[in-house]
Coordinates of C-alpha atoms and ligand atoms in Angstrom, one line a residue:
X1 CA -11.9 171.5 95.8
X2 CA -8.2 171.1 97.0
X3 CA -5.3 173.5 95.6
X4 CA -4.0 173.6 92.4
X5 CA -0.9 172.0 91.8
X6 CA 1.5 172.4 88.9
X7 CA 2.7 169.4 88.5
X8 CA 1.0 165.6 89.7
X9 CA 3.3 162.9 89.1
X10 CA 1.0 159.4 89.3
X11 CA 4.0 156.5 89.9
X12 CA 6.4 156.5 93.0
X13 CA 8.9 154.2 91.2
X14 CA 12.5 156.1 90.1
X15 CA 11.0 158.2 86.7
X16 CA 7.9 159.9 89.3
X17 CA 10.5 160.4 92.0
X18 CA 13.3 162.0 90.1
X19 CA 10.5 164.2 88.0
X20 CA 9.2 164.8 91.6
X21 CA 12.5 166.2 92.7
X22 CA 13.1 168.2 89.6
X23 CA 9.9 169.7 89.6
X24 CA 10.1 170.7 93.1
X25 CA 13.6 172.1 93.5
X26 CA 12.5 174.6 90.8
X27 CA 9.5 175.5 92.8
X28 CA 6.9 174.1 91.0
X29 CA 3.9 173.0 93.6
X30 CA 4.7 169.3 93.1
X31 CA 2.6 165.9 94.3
X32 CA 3.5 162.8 93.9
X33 CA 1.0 159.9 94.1
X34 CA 1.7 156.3 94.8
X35 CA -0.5 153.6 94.5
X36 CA 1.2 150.9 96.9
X37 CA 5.2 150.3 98.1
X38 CA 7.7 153.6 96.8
X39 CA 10.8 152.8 94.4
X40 CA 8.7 150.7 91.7
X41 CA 10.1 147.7 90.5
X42 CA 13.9 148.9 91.8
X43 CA 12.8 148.8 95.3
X44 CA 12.3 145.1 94.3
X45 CA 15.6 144.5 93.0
X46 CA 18.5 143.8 96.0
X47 CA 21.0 144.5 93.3
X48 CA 21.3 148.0 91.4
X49 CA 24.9 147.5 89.7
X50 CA 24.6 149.1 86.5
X51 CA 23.0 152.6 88.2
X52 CA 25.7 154.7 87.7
X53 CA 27.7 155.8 91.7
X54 CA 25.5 152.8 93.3
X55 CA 28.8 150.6 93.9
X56 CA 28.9 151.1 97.9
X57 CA 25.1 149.9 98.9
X58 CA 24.0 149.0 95.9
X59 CA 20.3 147.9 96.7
X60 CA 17.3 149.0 94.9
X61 CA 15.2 149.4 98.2
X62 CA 17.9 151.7 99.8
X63 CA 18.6 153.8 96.4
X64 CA 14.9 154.1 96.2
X65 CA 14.3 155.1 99.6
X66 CA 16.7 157.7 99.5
X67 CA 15.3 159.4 96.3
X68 CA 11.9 159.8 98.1
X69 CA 13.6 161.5 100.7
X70 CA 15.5 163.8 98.1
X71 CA 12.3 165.0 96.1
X72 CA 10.5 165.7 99.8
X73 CA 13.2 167.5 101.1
X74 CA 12.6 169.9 98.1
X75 CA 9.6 170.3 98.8
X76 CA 7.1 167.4 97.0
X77 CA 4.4 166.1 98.6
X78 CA 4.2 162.8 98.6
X79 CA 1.1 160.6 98.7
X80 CA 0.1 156.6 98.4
X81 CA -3.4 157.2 97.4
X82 CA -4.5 155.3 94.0
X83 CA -5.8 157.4 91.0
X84 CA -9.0 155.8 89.9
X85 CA -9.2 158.0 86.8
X86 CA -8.5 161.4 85.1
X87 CA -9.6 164.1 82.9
X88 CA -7.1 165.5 81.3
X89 CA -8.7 167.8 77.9
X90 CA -8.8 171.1 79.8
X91 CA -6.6 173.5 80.7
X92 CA -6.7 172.6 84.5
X93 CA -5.9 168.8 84.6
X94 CA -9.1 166.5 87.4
X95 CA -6.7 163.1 88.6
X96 CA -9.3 161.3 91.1
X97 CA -8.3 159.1 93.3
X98 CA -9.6 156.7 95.7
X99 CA -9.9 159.3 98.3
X100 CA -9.7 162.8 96.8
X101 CA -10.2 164.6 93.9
X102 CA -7.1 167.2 92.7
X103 CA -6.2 169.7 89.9
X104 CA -3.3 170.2 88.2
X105 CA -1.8 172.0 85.8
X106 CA 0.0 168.9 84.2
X107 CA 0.5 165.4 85.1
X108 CA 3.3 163.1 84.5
X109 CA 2.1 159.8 84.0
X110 CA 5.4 157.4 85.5
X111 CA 3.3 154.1 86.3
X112 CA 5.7 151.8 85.2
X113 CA 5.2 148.4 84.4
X114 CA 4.4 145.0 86.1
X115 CA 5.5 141.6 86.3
X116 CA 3.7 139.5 83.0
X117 CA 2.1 136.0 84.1
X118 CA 3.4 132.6 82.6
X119 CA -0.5 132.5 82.5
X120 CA -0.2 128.6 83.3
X121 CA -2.7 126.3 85.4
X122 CA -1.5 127.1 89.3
X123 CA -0.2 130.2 89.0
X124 CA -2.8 132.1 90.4
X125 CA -3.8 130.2 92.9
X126 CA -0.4 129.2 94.7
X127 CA 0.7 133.4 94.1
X128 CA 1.9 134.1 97.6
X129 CA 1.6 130.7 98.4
X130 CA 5.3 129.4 96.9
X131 CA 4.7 131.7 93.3
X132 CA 6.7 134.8 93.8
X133 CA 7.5 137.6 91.6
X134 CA 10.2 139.4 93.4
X135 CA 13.2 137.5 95.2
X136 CA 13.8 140.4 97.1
X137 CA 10.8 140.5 98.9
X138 CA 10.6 136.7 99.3
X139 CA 14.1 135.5 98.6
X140 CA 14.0 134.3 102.9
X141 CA 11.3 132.3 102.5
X142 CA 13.1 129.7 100.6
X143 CA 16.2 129.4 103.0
X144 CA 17.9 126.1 102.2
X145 CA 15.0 124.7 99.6
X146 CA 14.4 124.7 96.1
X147 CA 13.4 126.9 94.0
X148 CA 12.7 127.4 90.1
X149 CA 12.9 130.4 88.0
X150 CA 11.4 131.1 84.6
X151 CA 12.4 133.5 82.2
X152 CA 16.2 133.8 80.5
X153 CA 16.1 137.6 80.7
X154 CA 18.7 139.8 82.7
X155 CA 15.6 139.9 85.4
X156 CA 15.6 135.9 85.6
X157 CA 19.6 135.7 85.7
X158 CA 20.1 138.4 87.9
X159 CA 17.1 137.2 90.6
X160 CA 17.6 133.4 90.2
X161 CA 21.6 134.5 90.9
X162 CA 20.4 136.6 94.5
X163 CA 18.6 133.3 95.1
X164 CA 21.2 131.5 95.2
X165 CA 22.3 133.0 98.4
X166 CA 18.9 131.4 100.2
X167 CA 18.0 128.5 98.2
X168 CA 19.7 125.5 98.3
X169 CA 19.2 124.5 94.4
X170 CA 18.0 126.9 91.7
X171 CA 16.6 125.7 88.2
X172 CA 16.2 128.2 85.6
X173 CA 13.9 127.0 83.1
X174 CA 14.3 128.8 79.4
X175 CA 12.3 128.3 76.8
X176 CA 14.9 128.5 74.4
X177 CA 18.5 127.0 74.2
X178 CA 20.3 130.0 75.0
X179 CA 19.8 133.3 77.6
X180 CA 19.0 136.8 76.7
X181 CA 20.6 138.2 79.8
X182 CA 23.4 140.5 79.6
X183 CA 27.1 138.0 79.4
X184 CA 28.3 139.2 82.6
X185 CA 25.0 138.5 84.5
X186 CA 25.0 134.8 82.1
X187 CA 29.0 134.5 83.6
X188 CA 28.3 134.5 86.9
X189 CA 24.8 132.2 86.7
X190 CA 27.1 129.7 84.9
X191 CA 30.1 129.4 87.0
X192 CA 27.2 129.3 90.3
X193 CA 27.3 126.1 91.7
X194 CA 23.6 125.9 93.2
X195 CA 22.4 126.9 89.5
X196 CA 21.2 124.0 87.0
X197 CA 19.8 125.2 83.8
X198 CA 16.5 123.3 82.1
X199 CA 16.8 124.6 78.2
X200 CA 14.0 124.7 75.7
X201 CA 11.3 124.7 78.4
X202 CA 7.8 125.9 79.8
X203 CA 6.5 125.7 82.8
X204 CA 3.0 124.1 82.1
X205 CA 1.4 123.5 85.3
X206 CA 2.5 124.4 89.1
X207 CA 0.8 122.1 91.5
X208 CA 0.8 121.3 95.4
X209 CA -1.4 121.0 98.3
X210 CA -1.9 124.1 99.9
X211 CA 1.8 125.0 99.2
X212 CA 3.8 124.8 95.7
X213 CA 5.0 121.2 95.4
X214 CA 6.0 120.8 91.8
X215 CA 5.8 121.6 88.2
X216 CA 5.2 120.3 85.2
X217 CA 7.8 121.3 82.3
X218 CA 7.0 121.0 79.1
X219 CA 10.1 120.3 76.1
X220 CA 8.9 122.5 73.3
X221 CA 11.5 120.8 71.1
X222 CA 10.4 116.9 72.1
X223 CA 6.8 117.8 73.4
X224 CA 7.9 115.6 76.9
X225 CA 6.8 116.5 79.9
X226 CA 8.1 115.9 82.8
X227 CA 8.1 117.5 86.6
X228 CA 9.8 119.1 88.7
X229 CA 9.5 118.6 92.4
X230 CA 10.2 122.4 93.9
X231 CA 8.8 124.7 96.4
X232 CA 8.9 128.0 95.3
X233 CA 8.2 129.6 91.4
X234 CA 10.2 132.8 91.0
X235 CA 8.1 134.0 87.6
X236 CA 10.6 136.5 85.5
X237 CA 9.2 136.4 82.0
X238 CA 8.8 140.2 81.0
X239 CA 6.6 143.2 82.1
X240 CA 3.8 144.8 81.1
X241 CA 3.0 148.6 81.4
X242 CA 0.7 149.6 83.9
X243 CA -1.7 152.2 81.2
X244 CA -4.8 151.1 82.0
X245 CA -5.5 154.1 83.5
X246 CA -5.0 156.2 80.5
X247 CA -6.7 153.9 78.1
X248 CA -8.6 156.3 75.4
X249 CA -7.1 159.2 76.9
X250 CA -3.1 159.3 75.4
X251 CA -1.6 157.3 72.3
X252 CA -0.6 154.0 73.2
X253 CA 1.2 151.1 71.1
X254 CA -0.1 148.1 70.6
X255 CA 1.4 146.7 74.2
X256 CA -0.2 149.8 75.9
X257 CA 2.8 151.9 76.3
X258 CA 2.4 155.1 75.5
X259 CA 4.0 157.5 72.9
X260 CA 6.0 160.3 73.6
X261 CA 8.4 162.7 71.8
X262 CA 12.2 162.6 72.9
X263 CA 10.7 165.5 75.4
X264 CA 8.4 163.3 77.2
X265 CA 5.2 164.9 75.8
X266 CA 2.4 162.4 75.4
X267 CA -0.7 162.8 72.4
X268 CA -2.5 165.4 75.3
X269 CA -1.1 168.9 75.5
X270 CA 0.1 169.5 79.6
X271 CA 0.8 165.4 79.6
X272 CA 3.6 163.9 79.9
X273 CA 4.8 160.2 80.2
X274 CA 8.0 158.8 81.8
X275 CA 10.4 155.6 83.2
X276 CA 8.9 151.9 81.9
X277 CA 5.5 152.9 80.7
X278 CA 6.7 154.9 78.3
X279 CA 7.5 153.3 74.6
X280 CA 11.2 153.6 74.4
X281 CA 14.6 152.2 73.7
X282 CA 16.5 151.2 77.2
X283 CA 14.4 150.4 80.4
X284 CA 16.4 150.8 83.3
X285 CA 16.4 152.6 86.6
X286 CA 18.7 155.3 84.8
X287 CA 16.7 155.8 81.9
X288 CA 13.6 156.4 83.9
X289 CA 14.9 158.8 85.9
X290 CA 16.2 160.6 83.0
X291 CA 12.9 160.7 81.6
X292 CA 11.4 162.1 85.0
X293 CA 13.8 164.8 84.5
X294 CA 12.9 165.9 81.2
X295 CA 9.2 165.6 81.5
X296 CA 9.5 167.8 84.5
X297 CA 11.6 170.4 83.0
X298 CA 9.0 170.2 80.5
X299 CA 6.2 170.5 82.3
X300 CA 7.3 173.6 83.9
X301 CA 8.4 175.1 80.2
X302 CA 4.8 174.2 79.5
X303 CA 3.3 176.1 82.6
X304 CA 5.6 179.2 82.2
X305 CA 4.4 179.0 78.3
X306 CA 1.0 178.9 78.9
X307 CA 0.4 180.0 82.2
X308 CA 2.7 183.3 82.7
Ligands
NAP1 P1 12.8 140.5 79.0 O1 14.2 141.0 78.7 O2 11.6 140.8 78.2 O3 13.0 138.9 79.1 C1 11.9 138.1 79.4 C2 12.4 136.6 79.4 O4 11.3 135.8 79.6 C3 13.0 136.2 78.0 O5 14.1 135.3 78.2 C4 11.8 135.5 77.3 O6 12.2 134.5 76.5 C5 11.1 134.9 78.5 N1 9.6 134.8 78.3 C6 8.8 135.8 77.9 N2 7.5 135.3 77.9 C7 7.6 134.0 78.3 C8 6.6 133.0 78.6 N3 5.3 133.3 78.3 N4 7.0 131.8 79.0 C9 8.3 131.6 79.3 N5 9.3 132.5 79.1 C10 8.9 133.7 78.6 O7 12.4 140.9 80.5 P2 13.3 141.1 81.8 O8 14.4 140.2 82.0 O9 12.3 141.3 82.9 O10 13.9 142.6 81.5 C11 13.1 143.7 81.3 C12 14.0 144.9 81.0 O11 14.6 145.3 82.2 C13 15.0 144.6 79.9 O12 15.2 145.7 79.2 C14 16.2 144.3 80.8 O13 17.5 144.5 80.1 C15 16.0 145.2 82.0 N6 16.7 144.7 83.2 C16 18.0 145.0 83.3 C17 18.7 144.5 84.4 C18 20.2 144.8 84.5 O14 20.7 145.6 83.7 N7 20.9 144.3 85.5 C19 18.1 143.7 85.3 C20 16.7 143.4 85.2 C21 16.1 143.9 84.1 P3 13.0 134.8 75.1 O15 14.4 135.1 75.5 O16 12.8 133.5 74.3 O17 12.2 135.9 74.5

């Protein structure tokens, strides 16, 4: 059996990094585990304008990067390991993982959430393959062709807008008549000339050979289909919050996220929850690493409560 840690922090995205580096600069013995690729869904984003001081270099992978190195610095240890599962009733908190077994005496939960599926025919099996979820990662791929995005959120504007600077054309397709994006972000996809705009729309089908060749949209208003001939599928339709790991163990809503107080305690005494999987108001890279800063100023109110 390993030592005991204070504070495990499961999530590597910006709420587990900032609680991280709040929890160790006040000495707390801090670890921070990661299941795959640090900064969460921001070190997918190329463009962080709305965080506040990111104006210079404002991309997520950079920001990210450099609030790993932050938390470390103070002390955290960081890990990518995956946590398989957790008991969390005692006093000392068990968080297993693929490769160890540690204890704790609390755990933030920061797991964020993931990209939702259109859940259409051909999704699945052209992902990697012309599907895509992040234009950050895969933005290059698609240098001068043509690409479709779905979704009308700030996510879809924002990506299908950094596309733009690869793709030769970029068709959003909405299912409604009008965006839910933010006005500035819905400004600048308008007035971009490589962006064309399919309204009242889902994507019913992708389909190639081997490699995304087209898809089929479907007019929810008419009931026409028609297709698209396109060889990527940027897929921005919402996210879902990765809990599955603390199914049955903290209150959840009905979408899985779970419930906290304003101070970041979950339904488990010595638990607390923060950033996207959290039920809340406002989810953005500031907001989660607000809520890693409570819960870890929590979590060490907790230990000195119950521990000292
Ligand atoms: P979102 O706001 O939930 O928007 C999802 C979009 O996908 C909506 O336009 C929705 O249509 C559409 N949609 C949902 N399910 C669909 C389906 N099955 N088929 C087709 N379309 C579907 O998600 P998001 O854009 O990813 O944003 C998530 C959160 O992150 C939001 O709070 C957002 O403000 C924030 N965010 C902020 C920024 C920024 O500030 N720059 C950037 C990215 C994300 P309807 O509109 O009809 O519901």
């Amino acid at each position: 059996m390993g030592d005991l840690y204070d504070i495990i922090i499961i999530g590597g995205g910006p709420a587990g990094l900032s609680a991280g580096l709040y929890a160790a600069r006040s000495k707390a013995k801090t670890l921070i585990l990661e299941k795959g690729k640090w900064g969460g869904q921001a070190a997918t984003t190329e463009e962080l304008e709305n965080y506040p001081g990111s104006m210079e270099r404002p991309t997520g992978p950079e920001i990210t990067a450099r609030m790993k190195r932050q938390a470390e610095e103070f002390g955290a240890e960081t890990k990518v390991d995956a946590v398989v599962k957790m008991e969390l009733d005692g006093e000392i908190k068990k968080v297993i993982t693929e490769n160890a077994e540690y204890r704790s005496r609390t755990v933030i939960v920061a797991t964020g959430a993931k990209p939702r599926l259109l859940g259409c025919p051909g999704e699945l099996e052209f992902r990697g393959k012309g599907v895509s979820y992040c234009a950050t990662c895969d933005a290059d791929f698609f240098t001068d062709l043509r690409v479709v995005v779905a979704g009308g959120g700030d996510s879809a504007v924002q990506e299908a807008i950094y596309l733009t600077k690869f793709a030769e054309t970029v068709t959003l397709i909405h299912r409604r008549d009008e965006l839910r994006a933010a006005k500035s972000l819905q400004d600048k996809a308008f007035a971009n000339e490589k962006m064309s705009f399919v309204w009242d729309s889902v994507i019913e089908e992708i389909k190639g050979d081997g490699i995304v060749e087209k898809v089929v949209v479907k007019n929810k208003k008419t009931g026409e289909l028609s297709e698209i001939e396109t060889d990527g599928v940027f897929v921005f339709v919402g996210y879902d919050p990765v809990s599955e790991l603390v199914k049955g163990l903290l209150e959840t809503d009905e979408k899985g996220y779970i419930i906290t107080d304003d101070e970041m305690h979950t339904s488990v005494e010595g638990v607390f929850a923060a950033g996207d999987v959290r039920k809340k108001l406002l989810r953005q890279v500031v907001t989660a690493a607000a809520d890693g800063a409570i819960a870890a100023v929590k979590a060490e109110h907790y230990i000195a409560e119950k521990f000292e």
